[in-house]
Amino acid sequence: MSTSTASAADTLDLLGFDDADRRDVERLLADPAVAEAARLAEKAILPFLGTFEEARLDHLGIPPLAWLRAYVELTPRLVAYHQQLGVPAEVTGTTLADVGRNTRIHRLRHGAFGLETWTWLIPHYVGMLYGLGRLTFALQRTELSVPAGSVAALPAGIAAGDWVVGMHIPESGPLSPDLVDESIRLARGFFGAVFPDRRIVAGVCESWLLDPYLVRSLPADTNLVRFAERYTLVGDPVDAPTEALYFLFRERDRSKLPRLEHPTSLQRLVIDRYDRGEAWQVGTGVLEWSGD
């Protein structure tokens, strides 16, 4: 790294690596075999910083660990960008802790160090995504968030090209209504203060948690149903056969569908649906938005 030893340690702290992943990241940063690929990843990301475009970079053939090294080495520059915008330090910390969260998820699934979900972190490093309480929010245009052909179904006053925030649900605890309320409140204030020239007209969420089947099948007072009912669905849900498997079981291979001794009610619901040969779906929901 080009930073000092002290600032390098601060960077690893900021990214939220646990002890096992931190040791592997330190080895990764010292490995000359991935240095050139990491430089290529950095050069691919930097032109998009501050553009609010979710760059599609998965065609470059750069290994996931090179992307991880690039993210670590780009962190001081991203922190400086946040500071220039006036992003509070705690928001920067919440946003970048997603890096360590995703290496932990990889280790849980594969039993080894890695970053399977490296593409998920691109919006963080182009400066469009921010962690604000329980949820994360990505500032973007409607055409980047709403499935093709469904823009006409958006609520009145929202058109293609308008600014929206894509709403995402990190794996960081319960999805209780009070936490979601607070997160949305924080986001409205944050984007109004930091990006006052971009009038946000809606929040948009694309998730398997917005599959209408979920609302029909769980009790009305559950956190997931309350979350889903915040949104007005846009267009038709689309099949996403492995989404629920991955987020609930860390598995995308349906032939390895887990049989848990004591599954949760949500896990049982997913297993039963797959047993019937049905696919889970991803719904797109719109939430009305107004800044503070």
PDB file of C-alpha atoms in Angstrom:
ATOM      1  CA  MET A   1       0.000   0.000   0.000  1.00  0.00           C
ATOM      2  CA  SER A   2       1.075   3.584  -0.638  1.00  0.00           C
ATOM      3  CA  THR A   3      -0.145   4.640   2.799  1.00  0.00           C
ATOM      4  CA  SER A   4       1.865   4.461   6.026  1.00  0.00           C
ATOM      5  CA  THR A   5       1.669   1.448   8.301  1.00  0.00           C
ATOM      6  CA  ALA A   6      -0.522   3.388  10.731  1.00  0.00           C
ATOM      7  CA  SER A   7      -2.960   4.570   8.061  1.00  0.00           C
ATOM      8  CA  ALA A   8      -3.016   1.085   6.518  1.00  0.00           C
ATOM      9  CA  ALA A   9      -4.117  -0.312   9.879  1.00  0.00           C
ATOM     10  CA  ASP A  10      -6.747   2.408  10.151  1.00  0.00           C
ATOM     11  CA  THR A  11      -8.050   1.457   6.717  1.00  0.00           C
ATOM     12  CA  LEU A  12      -8.429  -2.198   7.710  1.00  0.00           C
ATOM     13  CA  ASP A  13     -10.219  -1.121  10.877  1.00  0.00           C
ATOM     14  CA  LEU A  14     -12.594   1.045   8.852  1.00  0.00           C
ATOM     15  CA  LEU A  15     -13.427  -1.821   6.497  1.00  0.00           C
ATOM     16  CA  GLY A  16     -14.521  -3.990   9.397  1.00  0.00           C
ATOM     17  CA  PHE A  17     -12.523  -7.162   8.773  1.00  0.00           C
ATOM     18  CA  ASP A  18     -12.571  -9.770  11.498  1.00  0.00           C
ATOM     19  CA  ASP A  19      -9.258 -11.187  12.729  1.00  0.00           C
ATOM     20  CA  ALA A  20      -9.085 -14.098  10.284  1.00  0.00           C
ATOM     21  CA  ASP A  21      -9.921 -11.999   7.241  1.00  0.00           C
ATOM     22  CA  ARG A  22      -7.650  -9.182   8.353  1.00  0.00           C
ATOM     23  CA  ARG A  23      -4.643 -11.507   8.418  1.00  0.00           C
ATOM     24  CA  ASP A  24      -5.511 -12.742   4.929  1.00  0.00           C
ATOM     25  CA  VAL A  25      -5.997  -9.177   3.668  1.00  0.00           C
ATOM     26  CA  GLU A  26      -2.570  -8.213   4.984  1.00  0.00           C
ATOM     27  CA  ARG A  27      -1.061 -11.131   3.076  1.00  0.00           C
ATOM     28  CA  LEU A  28      -3.044 -10.142  -0.017  1.00  0.00           C
ATOM     29  CA  LEU A  29      -1.665  -6.602   0.115  1.00  0.00           C
ATOM     30  CA  ALA A  30       1.870  -7.973   0.232  1.00  0.00           C
ATOM     31  CA  ASP A  31       1.373 -10.450  -2.631  1.00  0.00           C
ATOM     32  CA  PRO A  32       3.025  -9.199  -5.861  1.00  0.00           C
ATOM     33  CA  ALA A  33       1.094 -11.772  -7.895  1.00  0.00           C
ATOM     34  CA  VAL A  34      -2.152  -9.787  -7.666  1.00  0.00           C
ATOM     35  CA  ALA A  35      -0.665  -6.295  -7.752  1.00  0.00           C
ATOM     36  CA  GLU A  36      -1.059  -5.666 -11.493  1.00  0.00           C
ATOM     37  CA  ALA A  37      -4.616  -6.995 -11.615  1.00  0.00           C
ATOM     38  CA  ALA A  38      -5.504  -4.788  -8.650  1.00  0.00           C
ATOM     39  CA  ARG A  39      -4.088  -1.748 -10.506  1.00  0.00           C
ATOM     40  CA  LEU A  40      -6.338  -2.596 -13.466  1.00  0.00           C
ATOM     41  CA  ALA A  41      -9.351  -2.792 -11.172  1.00  0.00           C
ATOM     42  CA  GLU A  42      -8.505   0.596  -9.665  1.00  0.00           C
ATOM     43  CA  LYS A  43      -8.171   2.166 -13.128  1.00  0.00           C
ATOM     44  CA  ALA A  44     -11.546   0.699 -14.085  1.00  0.00           C
ATOM     45  CA  ILE A  45     -13.320   2.111 -11.030  1.00  0.00           C
ATOM     46  CA  LEU A  46     -11.830   5.590 -10.760  1.00  0.00           C
ATOM     47  CA  PRO A  47     -13.465   7.113 -13.890  1.00  0.00           C
ATOM     48  CA  PHE A  48     -16.864   6.399 -12.324  1.00  0.00           C
ATOM     49  CA  LEU A  49     -16.174   8.022  -8.948  1.00  0.00           C
ATOM     50  CA  GLY A  50     -18.781  10.722  -8.447  1.00  0.00           C
ATOM     51  CA  THR A  51     -20.675   9.936 -11.664  1.00  0.00           C
ATOM     52  CA  PHE A  52     -23.566   8.102  -9.955  1.00  0.00           C
ATOM     53  CA  GLU A  53     -23.322   5.395 -12.590  1.00  0.00           C
ATOM     54  CA  GLU A  54     -23.262   1.762 -11.531  1.00  0.00           C
ATOM     55  CA  ALA A  55     -20.397   0.635 -13.728  1.00  0.00           C
ATOM     56  CA  ARG A  56     -20.623  -2.869 -15.158  1.00  0.00           C
ATOM     57  CA  LEU A  57     -17.074  -4.101 -14.779  1.00  0.00           C
ATOM     58  CA  ASP A  58     -17.561  -7.855 -14.525  1.00  0.00           C
ATOM     59  CA  HIS A  59     -16.349  -8.386 -18.114  1.00  0.00           C
ATOM     60  CA  LEU A  60     -12.735  -7.440 -17.322  1.00  0.00           C
ATOM     61  CA  GLY A  61     -11.607 -10.875 -16.167  1.00  0.00           C
ATOM     62  CA  ILE A  62     -10.018  -9.526 -12.983  1.00  0.00           C
ATOM     63  CA  PRO A  63      -9.980 -12.078 -10.112  1.00  0.00           C
ATOM     64  CA  PRO A  64     -12.179 -11.317  -7.096  1.00  0.00           C
ATOM     65  CA  LEU A  65      -9.217 -11.031  -4.716  1.00  0.00           C
ATOM     66  CA  ALA A  66      -7.642  -8.428  -6.986  1.00  0.00           C
ATOM     67  CA  TRP A  67     -10.873  -6.458  -6.708  1.00  0.00           C
ATOM     68  CA  LEU A  68     -10.682  -6.770  -2.923  1.00  0.00           C
ATOM     69  CA  ARG A  69      -7.105  -5.466  -2.931  1.00  0.00           C
ATOM     70  CA  ALA A  70      -8.196  -2.600  -5.166  1.00  0.00           C
ATOM     71  CA  TYR A  71     -11.025  -1.725  -2.776  1.00  0.00           C
ATOM     72  CA  VAL A  72      -8.654  -1.651   0.187  1.00  0.00           C
ATOM     73  CA  GLU A  73      -6.150   0.523  -1.641  1.00  0.00           C
ATOM     74  CA  LEU A  74      -8.851   2.862  -2.981  1.00  0.00           C
ATOM     75  CA  THR A  75     -10.354   3.369   0.472  1.00  0.00           C
ATOM     76  CA  PRO A  76      -8.274   6.461   1.423  1.00  0.00           C
ATOM     77  CA  ARG A  77      -9.311   8.124  -1.825  1.00  0.00           C
ATOM     78  CA  LEU A  78     -12.977   7.273  -1.230  1.00  0.00           C
ATOM     79  CA  VAL A  79     -12.757   8.585   2.336  1.00  0.00           C
ATOM     80  CA  ALA A  80     -11.317  11.854   0.991  1.00  0.00           C
ATOM     81  CA  TYR A  81     -14.186  12.052  -1.510  1.00  0.00           C
ATOM     82  CA  HIS A  82     -16.704  11.553   1.305  1.00  0.00           C
ATOM     83  CA  GLN A  83     -15.008  14.272   3.340  1.00  0.00           C
ATOM     84  CA  GLN A  84     -15.113  16.655   0.390  1.00  0.00           C
ATOM     85  CA  LEU A  85     -18.865  16.086   0.087  1.00  0.00           C
ATOM     86  CA  GLY A  86     -19.417  16.570   3.807  1.00  0.00           C
ATOM     87  CA  VAL A  87     -20.399  12.957   4.492  1.00  0.00           C
ATOM     88  CA  PRO A  88     -20.333  12.369   8.277  1.00  0.00           C
ATOM     89  CA  ALA A  89     -17.570  10.047   9.439  1.00  0.00           C
ATOM     90  CA  GLU A  90     -20.062   7.614  10.968  1.00  0.00           C
ATOM     91  CA  VAL A  91     -21.815   7.256   7.602  1.00  0.00           C
ATOM     92  CA  THR A  92     -18.485   6.551   5.910  1.00  0.00           C
ATOM     93  CA  GLY A  93     -17.770   3.917   8.540  1.00  0.00           C
ATOM     94  CA  THR A  94     -21.166   2.238   8.194  1.00  0.00           C
ATOM     95  CA  THR A  95     -20.834   2.249   4.406  1.00  0.00           C
ATOM     96  CA  LEU A  96     -17.346   0.738   4.263  1.00  0.00           C
ATOM     97  CA  ALA A  97     -17.962  -1.865   6.957  1.00  0.00           C
ATOM     98  CA  ASP A  98     -19.838  -3.680   4.188  1.00  0.00           C
ATOM     99  CA  VAL A  99     -16.465  -4.845   2.822  1.00  0.00           C
ATOM    100  CA  GLY A 100     -15.640  -6.857   5.925  1.00  0.00           C
ATOM    101  CA  ARG A 101     -19.235  -8.077   6.136  1.00  0.00           C
ATOM    102  CA  ASN A 102     -18.947  -9.569   2.668  1.00  0.00           C
ATOM    103  CA  THR A 103     -15.631 -11.325   3.316  1.00  0.00           C
ATOM    104  CA  ARG A 104     -17.189 -12.863   6.444  1.00  0.00           C
ATOM    105  CA  ILE A 105     -20.155 -14.045   4.387  1.00  0.00           C
ATOM    106  CA  HIS A 106     -17.759 -15.591   1.869  1.00  0.00           C
ATOM    107  CA  ARG A 107     -15.898 -17.461   4.616  1.00  0.00           C
ATOM    108  CA  LEU A 108     -19.174 -18.716   6.086  1.00  0.00           C
ATOM    109  CA  ARG A 109     -20.269 -20.073   2.729  1.00  0.00           C
ATOM    110  CA  HIS A 110     -16.971 -21.431   1.399  1.00  0.00           C
ATOM    111  CA  GLY A 111     -14.881 -22.010   4.521  1.00  0.00           C
ATOM    112  CA  ALA A 112     -12.058 -19.870   3.161  1.00  0.00           C
ATOM    113  CA  PHE A 113     -10.995 -16.288   2.533  1.00  0.00           C
ATOM    114  CA  GLY A 114     -12.448 -14.584  -0.536  1.00  0.00           C
ATOM    115  CA  LEU A 115     -14.965 -12.108  -1.934  1.00  0.00           C
ATOM    116  CA  GLU A 116     -17.615 -13.823  -4.036  1.00  0.00           C
ATOM    117  CA  THR A 117     -19.789 -10.704  -3.985  1.00  0.00           C
ATOM    118  CA  TRP A 118     -17.144  -8.272  -5.281  1.00  0.00           C
ATOM    119  CA  THR A 119     -19.554  -6.683  -7.790  1.00  0.00           C
ATOM    120  CA  TRP A 120     -21.861  -5.614  -4.947  1.00  0.00           C
ATOM    121  CA  LEU A 121     -19.127  -3.263  -3.679  1.00  0.00           C
ATOM    122  CA  ILE A 122     -18.720  -1.296  -6.919  1.00  0.00           C
ATOM    123  CA  PRO A 123     -21.490   1.226  -5.991  1.00  0.00           C
ATOM    124  CA  HIS A 124     -19.711   1.894  -2.695  1.00  0.00           C
ATOM    125  CA  TYR A 125     -16.462   2.739  -4.455  1.00  0.00           C
ATOM    126  CA  VAL A 126     -17.950   4.963  -7.137  1.00  0.00           C
ATOM    127  CA  GLY A 127     -19.534   7.074  -4.389  1.00  0.00           C
ATOM    128  CA  MET A 128     -23.190   6.325  -5.046  1.00  0.00           C
ATOM    129  CA  LEU A 129     -24.063   4.050  -2.099  1.00  0.00           C
ATOM    130  CA  TYR A 130     -24.225   4.967   1.595  1.00  0.00           C
ATOM    131  CA  GLY A 131     -25.052   3.045   4.751  1.00  0.00           C
ATOM    132  CA  LEU A 132     -27.608   4.946   6.820  1.00  0.00           C
ATOM    133  CA  GLY A 133     -28.849   3.009   9.791  1.00  0.00           C
ATOM    134  CA  ARG A 134     -30.338  -0.395   9.028  1.00  0.00           C
ATOM    135  CA  LEU A 135     -30.480   0.050   5.225  1.00  0.00           C
ATOM    136  CA  THR A 136     -28.146   1.194   2.487  1.00  0.00           C
ATOM    137  CA  PHE A 137     -29.141   3.661  -0.208  1.00  0.00           C
ATOM    138  CA  ALA A 138     -27.712   4.187  -3.697  1.00  0.00           C
ATOM    139  CA  LEU A 139     -28.284   7.498  -5.474  1.00  0.00           C
ATOM    140  CA  GLN A 140     -29.154   6.799  -9.114  1.00  0.00           C
ATOM    141  CA  ARG A 141     -31.552   7.445 -11.989  1.00  0.00           C
ATOM    142  CA  THR A 142     -34.865   5.639 -12.390  1.00  0.00           C
ATOM    143  CA  GLU A 143     -33.799   3.904 -15.582  1.00  0.00           C
ATOM    144  CA  LEU A 144     -31.085   2.167 -13.556  1.00  0.00           C
ATOM    145  CA  SER A 145     -33.579   0.913 -10.974  1.00  0.00           C
ATOM    146  CA  VAL A 146     -36.841   0.076 -12.707  1.00  0.00           C
ATOM    147  CA  PRO A 147     -37.159  -2.959 -15.021  1.00  0.00           C
ATOM    148  CA  ALA A 148     -37.483  -2.216 -18.715  1.00  0.00           C
ATOM    149  CA  GLY A 149     -41.065  -1.628 -19.767  1.00  0.00           C
ATOM    150  CA  SER A 150     -42.335  -0.758 -16.297  1.00  0.00           C
ATOM    151  CA  VAL A 151     -41.557   2.967 -16.120  1.00  0.00           C
ATOM    152  CA  ALA A 152     -45.097   3.777 -17.241  1.00  0.00           C
ATOM    153  CA  ALA A 153     -46.350   1.996 -14.125  1.00  0.00           C
ATOM    154  CA  LEU A 154     -44.486   4.353 -11.795  1.00  0.00           C
ATOM    155  CA  PRO A 155     -46.650   6.582  -9.602  1.00  0.00           C
ATOM    156  CA  ALA A 156     -47.695   9.946 -11.008  1.00  0.00           C
ATOM    157  CA  GLY A 157     -44.923  12.526 -10.971  1.00  0.00           C
ATOM    158  CA  ILE A 158     -42.065  10.058 -11.413  1.00  0.00           C
ATOM    159  CA  ALA A 159     -40.470   9.729 -14.840  1.00  0.00           C
ATOM    160  CA  ALA A 160     -37.509   7.996 -16.440  1.00  0.00           C
ATOM    161  CA  GLY A 161     -34.364   9.918 -15.613  1.00  0.00           C
ATOM    162  CA  ASP A 162     -35.552  11.197 -12.241  1.00  0.00           C
ATOM    163  CA  TRP A 163     -33.269  10.769  -9.259  1.00  0.00           C
ATOM    164  CA  VAL A 164     -34.147   7.895  -6.932  1.00  0.00           C
ATOM    165  CA  VAL A 165     -32.409   6.007  -4.169  1.00  0.00           C
ATOM    166  CA  GLY A 166     -32.033   2.274  -4.556  1.00  0.00           C
ATOM    167  CA  MET A 167     -32.768   0.736  -1.160  1.00  0.00           C
ATOM    168  CA  HIS A 168     -30.820  -2.352  -0.068  1.00  0.00           C
ATOM    169  CA  ILE A 169     -30.954  -4.601   2.974  1.00  0.00           C
ATOM    170  CA  PRO A 170     -27.560  -5.629   4.391  1.00  0.00           C
ATOM    171  CA  GLU A 171     -27.366  -8.619   6.688  1.00  0.00           C
ATOM    172  CA  SER A 172     -26.884  -6.655   9.872  1.00  0.00           C
ATOM    173  CA  GLY A 173     -29.727  -7.602  12.181  1.00  0.00           C
ATOM    174  CA  PRO A 174     -33.504  -7.508  12.452  1.00  0.00           C
ATOM    175  CA  LEU A 175     -35.639  -5.565   9.994  1.00  0.00           C
ATOM    176  CA  SER A 176     -37.892  -4.087  12.637  1.00  0.00           C
ATOM    177  CA  PRO A 177     -40.219  -1.233  11.627  1.00  0.00           C
ATOM    178  CA  ASP A 178     -38.624   1.262  14.017  1.00  0.00           C
ATOM    179  CA  LEU A 179     -35.150   0.590  12.618  1.00  0.00           C
ATOM    180  CA  VAL A 180     -36.416   0.902   9.049  1.00  0.00           C
ATOM    181  CA  ASP A 181     -38.274   4.118   9.909  1.00  0.00           C
ATOM    182  CA  GLU A 182     -35.114   5.591  11.426  1.00  0.00           C
ATOM    183  CA  SER A 183     -33.008   4.504   8.448  1.00  0.00           C
ATOM    184  CA  ILE A 184     -35.367   6.160   5.967  1.00  0.00           C
ATOM    185  CA  ARG A 185     -35.468   9.297   8.108  1.00  0.00           C
ATOM    186  CA  LEU A 186     -31.665   9.429   8.154  1.00  0.00           C
ATOM    187  CA  ALA A 187     -31.497   8.872   4.405  1.00  0.00           C
ATOM    188  CA  ARG A 188     -33.949  11.660   3.614  1.00  0.00           C
ATOM    189  CA  GLY A 189     -31.944  14.090   5.695  1.00  0.00           C
ATOM    190  CA  PHE A 190     -28.575  12.865   4.408  1.00  0.00           C
ATOM    191  CA  PHE A 191     -29.304  13.085   0.695  1.00  0.00           C
ATOM    192  CA  GLY A 192     -31.074  16.410   1.106  1.00  0.00           C
ATOM    193  CA  ALA A 193     -27.995  17.859   2.846  1.00  0.00           C
ATOM    194  CA  VAL A 194     -25.165  16.226   0.879  1.00  0.00           C
ATOM    195  CA  PHE A 195     -26.745  16.205  -2.588  1.00  0.00           C
ATOM    196  CA  PRO A 196     -29.177  19.155  -2.519  1.00  0.00           C
ATOM    197  CA  ASP A 197     -28.967  19.592  -6.303  1.00  0.00           C
ATOM    198  CA  ARG A 198     -30.422  16.134  -6.952  1.00  0.00           C
ATOM    199  CA  ARG A 199     -34.117  16.085  -6.120  1.00  0.00           C
ATOM    200  CA  ILE A 200     -34.990  12.544  -5.132  1.00  0.00           C
ATOM    201  CA  VAL A 201     -38.523  11.538  -6.050  1.00  0.00           C
ATOM    202  CA  ALA A 202     -38.696   7.948  -4.792  1.00  0.00           C
ATOM    203  CA  GLY A 203     -37.017   5.081  -3.066  1.00  0.00           C
ATOM    204  CA  VAL A 204     -36.811   1.880  -5.132  1.00  0.00           C
ATOM    205  CA  CYS A 205     -36.220  -1.604  -3.751  1.00  0.00           C
ATOM    206  CA  GLU A 206     -35.646  -4.736  -5.832  1.00  0.00           C
ATOM    207  CA  SER A 207     -35.663  -7.801  -3.604  1.00  0.00           C
ATOM    208  CA  TRP A 208     -36.889 -11.338  -3.095  1.00  0.00           C
ATOM    209  CA  LEU A 209     -38.446  -9.950   0.074  1.00  0.00           C
ATOM    210  CA  LEU A 210     -40.917  -8.136  -2.186  1.00  0.00           C
ATOM    211  CA  ASP A 211     -42.202 -11.343  -3.746  1.00  0.00           C
ATOM    212  CA  PRO A 212     -45.994 -11.089  -3.216  1.00  0.00           C
ATOM    213  CA  TYR A 213     -45.968 -14.727  -2.103  1.00  0.00           C
ATOM    214  CA  LEU A 214     -44.167 -13.640   1.066  1.00  0.00           C
ATOM    215  CA  VAL A 215     -46.882 -11.162   2.033  1.00  0.00           C
ATOM    216  CA  ARG A 216     -49.588 -13.757   1.366  1.00  0.00           C
ATOM    217  CA  SER A 217     -47.853 -16.461   3.381  1.00  0.00           C
ATOM    218  CA  LEU A 218     -46.527 -14.817   6.544  1.00  0.00           C
ATOM    219  CA  PRO A 219     -48.500 -13.243   9.399  1.00  0.00           C
ATOM    220  CA  ALA A 220     -49.348  -9.602   8.804  1.00  0.00           C
ATOM    221  CA  ASP A 221     -47.476  -8.412  11.905  1.00  0.00           C
ATOM    222  CA  THR A 222     -44.089  -9.887  10.929  1.00  0.00           C
ATOM    223  CA  ASN A 223     -41.178  -7.561  10.180  1.00  0.00           C
ATOM    224  CA  LEU A 224     -40.836  -8.820   6.610  1.00  0.00           C
ATOM    225  CA  VAL A 225     -44.486  -8.250   5.748  1.00  0.00           C
ATOM    226  CA  ARG A 226     -44.418  -4.797   7.312  1.00  0.00           C
ATOM    227  CA  PHE A 227     -41.325  -3.994   5.275  1.00  0.00           C
ATOM    228  CA  ALA A 228     -42.836  -5.243   2.016  1.00  0.00           C
ATOM    229  CA  GLU A 229     -46.069  -3.342   2.556  1.00  0.00           C
ATOM    230  CA  ARG A 230     -44.202  -0.018   2.577  1.00  0.00           C
ATOM    231  CA  TYR A 231     -43.792  -0.292  -1.183  1.00  0.00           C
ATOM    232  CA  THR A 232     -46.019   0.017  -4.216  1.00  0.00           C
ATOM    233  CA  LEU A 233     -45.073  -2.813  -6.560  1.00  0.00           C
ATOM    234  CA  VAL A 234     -44.060  -1.828 -10.091  1.00  0.00           C
ATOM    235  CA  GLY A 235     -44.477  -4.241 -12.992  1.00  0.00           C
ATOM    236  CA  ASP A 236     -44.559  -8.011 -12.567  1.00  0.00           C
ATOM    237  CA  PRO A 237     -42.173  -9.921 -10.293  1.00  0.00           C
ATOM    238  CA  VAL A 238     -39.479 -11.851 -12.154  1.00  0.00           C
ATOM    239  CA  ASP A 239     -38.278 -15.364 -11.407  1.00  0.00           C
ATOM    240  CA  ALA A 240     -35.052 -15.514  -9.407  1.00  0.00           C
ATOM    241  CA  PRO A 241     -34.838 -19.180  -8.447  1.00  0.00           C
ATOM    242  CA  THR A 242     -31.760 -19.003  -6.212  1.00  0.00           C
ATOM    243  CA  GLU A 243     -32.186 -15.680  -4.404  1.00  0.00           C
ATOM    244  CA  ALA A 244     -33.970 -16.949  -1.301  1.00  0.00           C
ATOM    245  CA  LEU A 245     -31.662 -19.970  -1.140  1.00  0.00           C
ATOM    246  CA  TYR A 246     -28.570 -17.813  -1.138  1.00  0.00           C
ATOM    247  CA  PHE A 247     -29.676 -15.300   1.454  1.00  0.00           C
ATOM    248  CA  LEU A 248     -31.207 -17.833   3.826  1.00  0.00           C
ATOM    249  CA  PHE A 249     -28.970 -20.865   3.349  1.00  0.00           C
ATOM    250  CA  ARG A 250     -25.784 -19.641   1.599  1.00  0.00           C
ATOM    251  CA  GLU A 251     -26.476 -22.047  -1.237  1.00  0.00           C
ATOM    252  CA  ARG A 252     -27.548 -21.595  -4.860  1.00  0.00           C
ATOM    253  CA  ASP A 253     -27.608 -25.257  -5.852  1.00  0.00           C
ATOM    254  CA  ARG A 254     -31.206 -26.457  -5.447  1.00  0.00           C
ATOM    255  CA  SER A 255     -30.002 -30.064  -5.393  1.00  0.00           C
ATOM    256  CA  LYS A 256     -28.336 -29.233  -2.077  1.00  0.00           C
ATOM    257  CA  LEU A 257     -31.439 -27.730  -0.552  1.00  0.00           C
ATOM    258  CA  PRO A 258     -30.796 -27.830   3.184  1.00  0.00           C
ATOM    259  CA  ARG A 259     -32.925 -29.900   5.500  1.00  0.00           C
ATOM    260  CA  LEU A 260     -32.615 -28.138   8.811  1.00  0.00           C
ATOM    261  CA  GLU A 261     -33.545 -29.814  12.066  1.00  0.00           C
ATOM    262  CA  HIS A 262     -35.220 -26.646  13.378  1.00  0.00           C
ATOM    263  CA  PRO A 263     -35.802 -24.271  10.473  1.00  0.00           C
ATOM    264  CA  THR A 264     -37.234 -20.819  11.026  1.00  0.00           C
ATOM    265  CA  SER A 265     -40.723 -20.145   9.708  1.00  0.00           C
ATOM    266  CA  LEU A 266     -39.229 -18.248   6.772  1.00  0.00           C
ATOM    267  CA  GLN A 267     -36.798 -21.059   5.951  1.00  0.00           C
ATOM    268  CA  ARG A 268     -39.634 -23.574   6.163  1.00  0.00           C
ATOM    269  CA  LEU A 269     -41.702 -21.414   3.832  1.00  0.00           C
ATOM    270  CA  VAL A 270     -38.895 -21.338   1.281  1.00  0.00           C
ATOM    271  CA  ILE A 271     -38.217 -25.065   1.508  1.00  0.00           C
ATOM    272  CA  ASP A 272     -41.897 -25.925   1.077  1.00  0.00           C
ATOM    273  CA  ARG A 273     -42.188 -23.693  -1.954  1.00  0.00           C
ATOM    274  CA  TYR A 274     -39.154 -25.251  -3.619  1.00  0.00           C
ATOM    275  CA  ASP A 275     -40.499 -28.716  -2.774  1.00  0.00           C
ATOM    276  CA  ARG A 276     -43.566 -27.813  -4.850  1.00  0.00           C
ATOM    277  CA  GLY A 277     -41.320 -26.930  -7.783  1.00  0.00           C
ATOM    278  CA  GLU A 278     -42.063 -23.206  -7.599  1.00  0.00           C
ATOM    279  CA  ALA A 279     -39.484 -20.462  -8.104  1.00  0.00           C
ATOM    280  CA  TRP A 280     -38.972 -17.531  -5.798  1.00  0.00           C
ATOM    281  CA  GLN A 281     -39.376 -14.139  -7.458  1.00  0.00           C
ATOM    282  CA  VAL A 282     -37.895 -10.654  -7.126  1.00  0.00           C
ATOM    283  CA  GLY A 283     -40.332  -7.759  -6.902  1.00  0.00           C
ATOM    284  CA  THR A 284     -39.629  -4.078  -7.544  1.00  0.00           C
ATOM    285  CA  GLY A 285     -41.240  -1.660  -5.125  1.00  0.00           C
ATOM    286  CA  VAL A 286     -41.441   2.143  -5.055  1.00  0.00           C
ATOM    287  CA  LEU A 287     -41.559   4.236  -1.872  1.00  0.00           C
ATOM    288  CA  GLU A 288     -42.632   7.880  -1.935  1.00  0.00           C
ATOM    289  CA  TRP A 289     -39.824  10.223  -0.920  1.00  0.00           C
ATOM    290  CA  SER A 290     -39.495  13.705   0.455  1.00  0.00           C
ATOM    291  CA  GLY A 291     -36.394  15.284   1.963  1.00  0.00           C
ATOM    292  CA  ASP A 292     -36.139  17.038   5.286  1.00  0.00           C
TER     293      ASP A 292
END
